[in-house]
Short mmCIF file of C-alpha atoms in Angstrom, two decimals:
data_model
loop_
_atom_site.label_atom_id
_atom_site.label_comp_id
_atom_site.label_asym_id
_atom_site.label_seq_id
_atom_site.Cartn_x
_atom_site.Cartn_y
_atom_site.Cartn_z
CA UNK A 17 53.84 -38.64 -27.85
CA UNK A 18 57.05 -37.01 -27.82
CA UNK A 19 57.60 -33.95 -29.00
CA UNK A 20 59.98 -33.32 -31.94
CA UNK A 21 61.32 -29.93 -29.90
CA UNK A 22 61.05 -29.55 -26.49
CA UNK A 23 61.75 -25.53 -25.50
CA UNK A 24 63.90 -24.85 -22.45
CA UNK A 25 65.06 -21.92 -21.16
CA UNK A 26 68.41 -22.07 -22.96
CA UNK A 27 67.15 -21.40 -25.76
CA UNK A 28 66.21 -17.97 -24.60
CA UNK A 29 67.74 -15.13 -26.46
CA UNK A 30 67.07 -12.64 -23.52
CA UNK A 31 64.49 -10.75 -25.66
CA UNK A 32 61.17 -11.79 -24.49
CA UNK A 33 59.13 -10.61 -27.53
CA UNK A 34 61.98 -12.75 -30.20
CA UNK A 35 62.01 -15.85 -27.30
CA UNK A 36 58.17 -15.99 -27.15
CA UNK A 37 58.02 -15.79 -31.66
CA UNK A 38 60.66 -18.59 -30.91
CA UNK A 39 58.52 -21.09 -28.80
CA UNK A 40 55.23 -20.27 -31.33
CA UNK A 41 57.39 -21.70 -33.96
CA UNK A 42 58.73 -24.48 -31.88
CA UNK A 43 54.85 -25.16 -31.37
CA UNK A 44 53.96 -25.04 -34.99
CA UNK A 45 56.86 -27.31 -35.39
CA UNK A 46 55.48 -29.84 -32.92
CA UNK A 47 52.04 -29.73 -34.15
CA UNK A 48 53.41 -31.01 -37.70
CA UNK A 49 55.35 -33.53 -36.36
CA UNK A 50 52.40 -34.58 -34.92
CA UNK A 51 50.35 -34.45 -38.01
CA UNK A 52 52.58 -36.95 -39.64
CA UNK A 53 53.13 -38.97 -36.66
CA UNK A 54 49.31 -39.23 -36.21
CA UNK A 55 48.79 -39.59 -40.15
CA UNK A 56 45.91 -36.94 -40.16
CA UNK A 57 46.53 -36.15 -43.30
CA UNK A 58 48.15 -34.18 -46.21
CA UNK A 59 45.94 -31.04 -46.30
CA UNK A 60 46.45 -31.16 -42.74
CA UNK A 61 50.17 -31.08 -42.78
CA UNK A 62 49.92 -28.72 -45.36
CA UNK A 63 48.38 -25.90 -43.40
CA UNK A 64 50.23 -26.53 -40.48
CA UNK A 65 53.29 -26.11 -42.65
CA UNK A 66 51.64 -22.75 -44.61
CA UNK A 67 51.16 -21.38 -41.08
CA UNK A 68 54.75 -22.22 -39.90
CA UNK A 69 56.36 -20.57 -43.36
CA UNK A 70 54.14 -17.47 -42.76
CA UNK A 71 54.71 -17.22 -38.85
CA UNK A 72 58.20 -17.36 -39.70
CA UNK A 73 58.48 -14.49 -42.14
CA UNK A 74 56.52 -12.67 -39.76
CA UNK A 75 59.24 -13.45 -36.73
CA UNK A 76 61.83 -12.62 -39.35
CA UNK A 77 60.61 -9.53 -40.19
CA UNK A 78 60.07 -8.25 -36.01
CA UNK A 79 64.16 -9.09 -35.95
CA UNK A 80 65.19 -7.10 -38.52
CA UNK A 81 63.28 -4.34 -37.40
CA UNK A 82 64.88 -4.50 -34.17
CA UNK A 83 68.44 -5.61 -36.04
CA UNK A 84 67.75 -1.71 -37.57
CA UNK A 85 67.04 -0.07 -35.27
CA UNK A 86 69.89 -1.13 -32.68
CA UNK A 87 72.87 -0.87 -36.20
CA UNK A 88 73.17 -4.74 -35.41
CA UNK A 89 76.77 -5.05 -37.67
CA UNK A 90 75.85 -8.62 -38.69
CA UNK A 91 72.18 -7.53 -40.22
CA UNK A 92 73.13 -8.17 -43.53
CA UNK A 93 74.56 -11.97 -42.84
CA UNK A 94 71.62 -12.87 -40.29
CA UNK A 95 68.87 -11.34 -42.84
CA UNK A 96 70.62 -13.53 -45.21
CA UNK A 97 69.98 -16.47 -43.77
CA UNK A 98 66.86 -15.37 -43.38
CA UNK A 99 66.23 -15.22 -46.78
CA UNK A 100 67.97 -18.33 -47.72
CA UNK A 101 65.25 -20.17 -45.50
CA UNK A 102 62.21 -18.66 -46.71
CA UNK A 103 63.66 -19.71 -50.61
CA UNK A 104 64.00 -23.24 -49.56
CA UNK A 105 60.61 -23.16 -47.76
CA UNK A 106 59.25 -21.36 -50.85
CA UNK A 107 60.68 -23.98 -52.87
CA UNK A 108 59.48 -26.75 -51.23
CA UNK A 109 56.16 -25.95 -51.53
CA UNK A 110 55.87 -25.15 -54.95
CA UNK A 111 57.14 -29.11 -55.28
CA UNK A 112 54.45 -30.27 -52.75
CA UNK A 113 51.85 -28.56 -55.17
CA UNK A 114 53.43 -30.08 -57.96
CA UNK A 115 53.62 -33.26 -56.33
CA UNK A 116 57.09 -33.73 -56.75
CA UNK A 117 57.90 -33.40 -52.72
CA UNK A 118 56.12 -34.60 -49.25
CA UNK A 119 56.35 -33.67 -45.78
CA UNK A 120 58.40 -36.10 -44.20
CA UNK A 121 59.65 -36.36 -41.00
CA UNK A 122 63.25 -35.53 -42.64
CA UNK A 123 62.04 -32.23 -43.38
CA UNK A 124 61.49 -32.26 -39.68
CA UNK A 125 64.08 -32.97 -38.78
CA UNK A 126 66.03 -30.33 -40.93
CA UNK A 127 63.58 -27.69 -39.86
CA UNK A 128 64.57 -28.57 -36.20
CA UNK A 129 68.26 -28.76 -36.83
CA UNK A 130 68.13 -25.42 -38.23
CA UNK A 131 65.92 -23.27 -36.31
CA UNK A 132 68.16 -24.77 -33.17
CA UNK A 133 71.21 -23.92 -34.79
CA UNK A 134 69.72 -20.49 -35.72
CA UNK A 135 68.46 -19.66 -32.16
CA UNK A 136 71.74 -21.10 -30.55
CA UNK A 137 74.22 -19.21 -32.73
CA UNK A 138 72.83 -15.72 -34.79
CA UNK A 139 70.03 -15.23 -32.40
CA UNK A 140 71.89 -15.17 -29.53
CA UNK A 141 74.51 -13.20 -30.55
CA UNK A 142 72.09 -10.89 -31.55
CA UNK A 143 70.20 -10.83 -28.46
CA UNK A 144 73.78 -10.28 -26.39
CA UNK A 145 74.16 -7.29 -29.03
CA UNK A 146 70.85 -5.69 -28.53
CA UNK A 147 71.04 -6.50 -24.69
CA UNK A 148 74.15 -4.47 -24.83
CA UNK A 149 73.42 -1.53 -27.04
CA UNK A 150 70.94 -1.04 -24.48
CA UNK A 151 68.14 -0.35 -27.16
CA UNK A 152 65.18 0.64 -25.07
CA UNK A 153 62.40 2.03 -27.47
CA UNK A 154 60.72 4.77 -25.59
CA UNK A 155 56.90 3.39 -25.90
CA UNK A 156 53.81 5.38 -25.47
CA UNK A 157 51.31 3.65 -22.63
CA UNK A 158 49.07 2.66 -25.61
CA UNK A 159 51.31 1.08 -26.92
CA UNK A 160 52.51 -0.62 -24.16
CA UNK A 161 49.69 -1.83 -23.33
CA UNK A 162 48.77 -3.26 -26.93
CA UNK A 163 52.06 -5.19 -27.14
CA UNK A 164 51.41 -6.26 -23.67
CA UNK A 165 47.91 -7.55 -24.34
CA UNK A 166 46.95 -10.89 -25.60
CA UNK A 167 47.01 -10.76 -29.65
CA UNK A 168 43.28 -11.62 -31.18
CA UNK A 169 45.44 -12.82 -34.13
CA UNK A 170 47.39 -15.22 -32.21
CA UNK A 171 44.68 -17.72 -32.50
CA UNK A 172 44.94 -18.15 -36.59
CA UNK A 173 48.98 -18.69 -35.84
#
C-alpha cells in the first residue's frame, strides 16, 4: 500500500534528535492511515491516534526546550501553534468518545498537510536558527551515551 507520507531527506531540519521525532510521527501517521485503509478497526485507530497525540506533545515539548535554551525570537509564535494543535487534537477526541466525530482519512489528510507545512516552514527556520546560534550543550559522557543509546520506551511509541 502506499503510504500516506513518505519521509525524504528534505524534510530534514538539520537537527538529528527533532528530524528523527519527525519521521516517528510520520510513522505513526502511516500506521493510521493504514488502519483505516485496512479497516482493522475503531479501537485500533483509536490507539494509534492516542499514541500519535501523545508522541506529539512529547516532540513538542523537546523543541521548546531547545527553542529556550538557544532565545529562539519566534518561541512564542511556534509554541503557539503548538498549542493550537494539541486543542484541536484534544478536541477531536473528546467528539470521538462522544461519538460525534470519526477518524477519516480527511483527518489524514489534514494531519499530513499540517505537520508538512509545520516541518517545511517553523521547523526549519528554527533549525537554521539553532544551527546558527551554534547551541552546543556541553554533555557529560553519560549522558551522551544515554541519548545515544536505543530508547527501551521507543517500543510503546
Amino acid at each position: 500500500m502506499t503510504e500516506l507520507f513518505h519521509w525524504s531527506d528534505d524534510f530534514s531540519v538539520g537537527i538529528e534528535e527533532i528530524d528523527a521525532q519527525h519521521k516517528e510521527l510520520v510513522d505513526l501517521l502511516n500506521q493510521l492511515h493504514d488502519a483505516i485503509h485496512e479497516h482493522h478497526g475503531r479501537d485500533t485507530s483509536r490507539a494509534i491516534l492516542d499514541k500519535l497525540a501523545d508522541y506529539t506533545r512529547t516532540h513538542f515539548a523537546v523543541e521548546e526546550s531547545l527553542m529556550r535554551v538557544s532565545n529562539y525570537p519566534d518561541f512564542a509564535q511556534h509554541k503557539q501553534n503548538h498549542e493550537d494543535l494539541i486543542a484541536q487534537v484534544h478536541a477531536l477526541q473528546e467528539k470521538l468518545d462522544s461519538g460525534q466525530a470519526a477518524i477519516t482519512f480527511e483527518l489524514l489528510h489534514f494531519l499530513k498537510v499540517w505537520l508538512t507545512r509545520h516541518i517545511n516552514e517553523a521547523d526549519k527556520r528554527f533549525g537554521a536558527f539553532f544551527i546558527t546560534a551554534g547551541v552546543q550543550p556541553q554533555w557529560s559522557p553519560e549522558v551522551k551515551r544515554s541519548m545515544e543509546a536505543k530508547k527501551w520506551w521507543w517500543k510503546f511509541w
